[in-house]
Coordinates of C-alpha atoms in Angstrom, one line a residue:
S1 CA -0.7 12.4 -221.8
F2 CA -1.9 11.8 -218.3
R3 CA -0.1 15.0 -217.2
G4 CA -1.8 16.9 -219.9
H5 CA -5.2 15.5 -219.0
G6 CA -4.5 16.3 -215.3
G7 CA -3.6 19.9 -216.2
Q8 CA -6.8 20.2 -218.3
T9 CA -8.9 18.8 -215.5
L10 CA -7.4 21.2 -213.0
A11 CA -7.9 24.2 -215.3
A12 CA -11.5 23.2 -216.0
G13 CA -12.3 22.7 -212.4
L14 CA -10.9 26.1 -211.5
G15 CA -12.8 27.7 -214.4
Y16 CA -16.1 26.2 -213.2
I17 CA -15.4 27.4 -209.6
A18 CA -14.8 30.9 -210.9
L19 CA -17.9 30.9 -213.1
T20 CA -20.0 29.5 -210.2
V21 CA -19.0 32.5 -208.1
V22 CA -20.0 34.9 -210.9
M23 CA -23.2 33.2 -211.9
T24 CA -24.5 32.8 -208.3
W25 CA -23.2 36.2 -207.0
P26 CA -23.6 37.5 -204.3
I27 CA -23.8 34.2 -202.4
A28 CA -20.0 33.7 -202.4
G29 CA -19.7 37.2 -200.8
G30 CA -22.0 36.3 -197.9
L31 CA -21.2 32.6 -197.4
T32 CA -21.9 32.8 -193.6
H33 CA -25.2 34.6 -193.6
D34 CA -26.8 34.9 -197.0
V35 CA -29.5 32.5 -198.2
P36 CA -29.9 31.6 -201.9
A37 CA -33.2 32.2 -203.6
D38 CA -35.8 32.4 -200.8
L39 CA -36.6 31.6 -197.1
G40 CA -38.7 28.5 -197.9
D41 CA -37.2 25.3 -199.1
A42 CA -33.7 26.6 -198.6
L43 CA -34.3 26.8 -194.8
L44 CA -35.9 23.4 -194.8
S45 CA -32.8 22.0 -196.4
M46 CA -30.6 23.8 -193.8
W47 CA -32.6 22.1 -191.1
L48 CA -32.1 18.8 -192.8
L49 CA -28.3 19.3 -193.1
A50 CA -28.1 20.3 -189.4
W51 CA -30.2 17.3 -188.3
D52 CA -28.1 14.9 -190.4
A53 CA -24.9 16.3 -189.0
E54 CA -25.9 16.1 -185.4
A55 CA -27.4 12.6 -186.0
L56 CA -24.2 11.4 -187.6
L57 CA -22.2 12.6 -184.6
A58 CA -24.7 10.9 -182.2
M59 CA -24.6 7.6 -184.2
A60 CA -20.8 7.8 -184.2
N61 CA -20.9 8.2 -180.4
G62 CA -23.4 5.4 -180.0
A63 CA -26.1 7.8 -178.7
M64 CA -28.5 7.2 -181.6
S65 CA -29.4 4.2 -183.7
F66 CA -29.9 4.3 -187.5
G67 CA -33.6 3.8 -186.9
D68 CA -33.8 6.8 -184.6
F69 CA -32.1 8.9 -187.3
W70 CA -35.4 8.9 -189.2
N71 CA -37.3 10.4 -186.3
G72 CA -36.4 14.0 -186.9
N73 CA -36.8 16.6 -184.2
I74 CA -39.8 18.1 -186.0
F75 CA -43.6 17.3 -185.8
H76 CA -43.0 15.6 -182.5
P77 CA -44.1 13.0 -181.5
T78 CA -44.7 11.8 -185.1
P79 CA -42.2 9.1 -186.1
L80 CA -40.3 8.9 -189.3
S81 CA -40.6 12.6 -189.8
L82 CA -37.4 12.7 -191.8
T83 CA -39.2 10.8 -194.6
F84 CA -41.6 13.6 -195.1
S85 CA -38.8 15.1 -197.4
E86 CA -35.5 14.2 -198.9
H87 CA -33.0 13.1 -196.2
L88 CA -30.1 14.9 -198.0
L89 CA -27.5 12.7 -196.3
P90 CA -24.9 13.0 -199.1
Q91 CA -25.2 16.7 -199.0
A92 CA -24.9 16.7 -195.2
L93 CA -21.6 14.7 -195.5
Q94 CA -20.3 17.2 -198.0
G95 CA -21.0 20.1 -195.7
L96 CA -20.0 18.3 -192.5
P97 CA -16.5 19.6 -192.2
A98 CA -17.6 23.2 -192.4
Y99 CA -20.5 22.5 -190.0
L100 CA -18.2 20.8 -187.5
A101 CA -15.6 23.6 -187.7
T102 CA -18.0 26.5 -187.4
G103 CA -21.4 25.3 -186.3
N104 CA -22.8 27.5 -189.0
V105 CA -25.3 25.6 -191.1
V106 CA -25.8 28.5 -193.5
L107 CA -22.1 28.3 -194.4
A108 CA -22.3 24.5 -194.8
Y109 CA -25.4 24.9 -197.0
N110 CA -23.9 27.6 -199.2
L111 CA -20.7 25.6 -199.8
V112 CA -22.7 22.5 -200.8
F113 CA -25.0 24.8 -202.9
L114 CA -22.0 26.2 -204.8
A115 CA -20.4 22.8 -205.2
T116 CA -23.4 21.5 -207.1
F117 CA -22.5 23.9 -210.0
A118 CA -18.8 23.4 -210.1
L119 CA -19.0 19.6 -209.7
S120 CA -21.7 19.4 -212.4
G121 CA -19.4 21.2 -214.8
L122 CA -16.4 19.1 -213.9
G123 CA -18.3 15.8 -214.2
M124 CA -19.7 16.6 -217.6
F125 CA -16.2 17.8 -218.7
L126 CA -14.7 14.4 -217.8
L127 CA -17.5 12.5 -219.5
V128 CA -17.4 14.5 -222.8
R129 CA -13.6 14.5 -222.9
E130 CA -13.7 10.7 -222.6
L131 CA -16.3 10.5 -225.4
T132 CA -14.7 13.0 -227.8
G133 CA -11.1 13.4 -226.8
S134 CA -11.5 17.2 -226.9
G135 CA -10.9 19.3 -223.8
R136 CA -12.4 22.4 -225.5
V137 CA -15.6 20.6 -226.5
A138 CA -15.8 19.0 -223.0
F139 CA -15.4 22.4 -221.3
V140 CA -18.3 23.9 -223.3
A141 CA -20.4 20.8 -222.5
G142 CA -19.7 21.3 -218.8
L143 CA -20.8 24.9 -219.1
F144 CA -24.2 23.9 -220.5
Y145 CA -24.7 21.2 -217.9
A146 CA -23.7 23.3 -214.9
F147 CA -25.5 26.5 -215.8
V148 CA -28.5 25.3 -217.9
P149 CA -31.5 27.7 -217.3
Y150 CA -33.4 24.8 -215.6
R151 CA -30.9 24.7 -212.8
L152 CA -31.0 28.5 -212.4
G153 CA -34.7 28.2 -211.9
Q154 CA -34.2 25.7 -209.0
L155 CA -32.0 27.8 -206.8
A156 CA -34.1 27.1 -203.7
H157 CA -34.1 23.3 -204.2
L158 CA -30.8 21.8 -203.1
H159 CA -31.9 18.3 -203.9
T160 CA -32.8 19.3 -207.5
L161 CA -29.5 21.1 -207.9
S162 CA -27.7 18.0 -206.8
S163 CA -27.5 16.5 -210.2
Q164 CA -23.7 16.6 -210.4
W165 CA -23.1 12.9 -209.8
M166 CA -24.9 11.7 -213.0
P167 CA -22.0 12.5 -215.4
F168 CA -19.5 11.0 -213.0
A169 CA -21.5 7.8 -213.0
L170 CA -21.6 7.7 -216.8
F171 CA -17.9 8.6 -216.9
G172 CA -17.0 5.6 -214.7
L173 CA -19.1 3.3 -216.8
R174 CA -17.5 4.6 -220.0
R175 CA -14.0 4.2 -218.6
Y176 CA -14.9 0.6 -217.6
F177 CA -16.0 -0.3 -221.1
D178 CA -12.9 1.4 -222.6
T179 CA -10.4 -0.3 -220.3
G180 CA -12.1 -3.3 -218.6
R181 CA -10.7 -2.1 -215.2
V182 CA -12.8 -2.5 -212.1
T183 CA -11.7 0.7 -210.5
P184 CA -13.6 3.1 -212.8
L185 CA -16.7 0.8 -212.6
A186 CA -16.5 1.0 -208.8
G187 CA -16.3 4.8 -209.1
G188 CA -19.3 4.9 -211.4
V189 CA -21.3 2.7 -209.0
A190 CA -20.4 5.0 -206.1
A191 CA -21.4 8.1 -208.1
F192 CA -24.7 6.4 -209.0
V193 CA -25.4 5.5 -205.4
V194 CA -24.6 9.0 -204.2
Q195 CA -26.8 10.5 -206.9
G196 CA -29.7 8.2 -205.9
L197 CA -29.3 9.1 -202.2
S198 CA -29.1 12.8 -203.0
T199 CA -32.7 12.9 -204.2
G200 CA -35.3 10.3 -205.0
Y201 CA -36.3 12.1 -208.1
Y202 CA -33.0 11.5 -209.9
L203 CA -32.8 7.9 -208.5
F204 CA -36.0 7.0 -210.5
Y205 CA -35.2 9.3 -213.5
F206 CA -31.6 8.3 -213.9
A207 CA -31.7 4.5 -213.2
P208 CA -33.4 3.7 -216.5
V209 CA -30.9 5.9 -218.3
V210 CA -28.0 4.0 -216.8
A211 CA -29.5 0.7 -217.7
G212 CA -30.1 1.8 -221.3
Y213 CA -26.6 3.2 -221.6
V214 CA -25.1 -0.1 -220.3
L215 CA -27.1 -2.1 -222.9
W216 CA -26.1 0.3 -225.6
E217 CA -22.4 0.0 -224.8
M218 CA -22.7 -3.8 -224.7
T219 CA -24.5 -3.8 -228.0
V220 CA -22.1 -1.6 -230.0
R221 CA -19.1 -3.4 -228.5
G222 CA -20.5 -6.8 -229.3
R223 CA -20.6 -7.9 -225.6
L224 CA -24.2 -9.0 -225.3
R225 CA -23.0 -12.6 -225.0
H226 CA -20.0 -11.7 -222.9
R227 CA -20.4 -13.5 -219.6
T228 CA -17.8 -11.4 -217.7
T229 CA -19.4 -8.1 -218.6
W230 CA -22.8 -9.4 -217.5
L231 CA -21.4 -10.6 -214.2
A232 CA -19.7 -7.2 -213.7
M233 CA -23.0 -5.4 -214.4
A234 CA -24.9 -7.7 -212.2
A235 CA -22.4 -7.1 -209.4
A236 CA -22.6 -3.3 -210.0
G237 CA -26.4 -3.4 -209.9
G238 CA -26.5 -5.6 -206.8
A239 CA -24.0 -3.3 -205.0
S240 CA -26.1 -0.2 -205.9
V241 CA -29.3 -1.7 -204.6
G242 CA -27.6 -3.0 -201.5
A243 CA -26.2 0.4 -200.7
M244 CA -29.4 2.3 -201.2
L245 CA -32.0 -0.1 -199.8
P246 CA -31.5 0.8 -196.1
F247 CA -32.3 4.4 -197.1
L248 CA -35.4 3.5 -199.1
L249 CA -37.0 1.1 -196.6
P250 CA -37.9 3.9 -194.1
Y251 CA -39.9 5.7 -196.9
L252 CA -41.7 2.5 -197.6
E253 CA -42.5 2.1 -193.9
A254 CA -43.7 5.7 -193.8
K255 CA -46.0 5.0 -196.7
T256 CA -47.4 2.0 -194.9
T257 CA -47.8 3.9 -191.7
F258 CA -49.3 7.1 -192.9
G259 CA -50.9 6.0 -196.1

């Protein structure tokens, strides 16, 4: 039942949160002042989160344009300095409430950092339960995805840890193919866009996987000649490109400018 699935999802989510605290300890014990892993890339990511948060406020107040957003307050007067790394805007939006409430970018960073593990587990749980119908199998799959040794070797790289949206994207697509409803498809597209904006690596690694998965679903379900499905997938692809393009063009401009 829906209530049973809801209870399973809540229990799984709480379980992944608890395991995240244990597996990343002592970060949860020093949320406001401890830095995971090292003082290299983690501090760069904190600067990015703080710049993004301040820029979002400035853009909301009309004090900054979207074009100026890319001219980070680093390497002055070099333009487009934000494109020298990942922009981390989705992560900044996640941490924005904590940053606005406290002004503490370490706290905001650590909450986003921990969320990558818990959300990775939950996303894979939802996907595998949809595929198998088993909550127990799904929970174990979420454990593997959230705490795979590769992730534990990337603790200083917030963008690499931010792989949690991939299973949500596939879950939305699977639900669309199972039900034909637009809502899960829109959710899958949103997750794909957020994943692509979280790090350029996963945008280019994951996009072919999504395309291949869609073609596989259409093949096994006999929908390769189904016009409505093709139109839905074309709309999903167009929406994804349209949403991400404004965030990709500055990198292309930087490539042209700096070689």
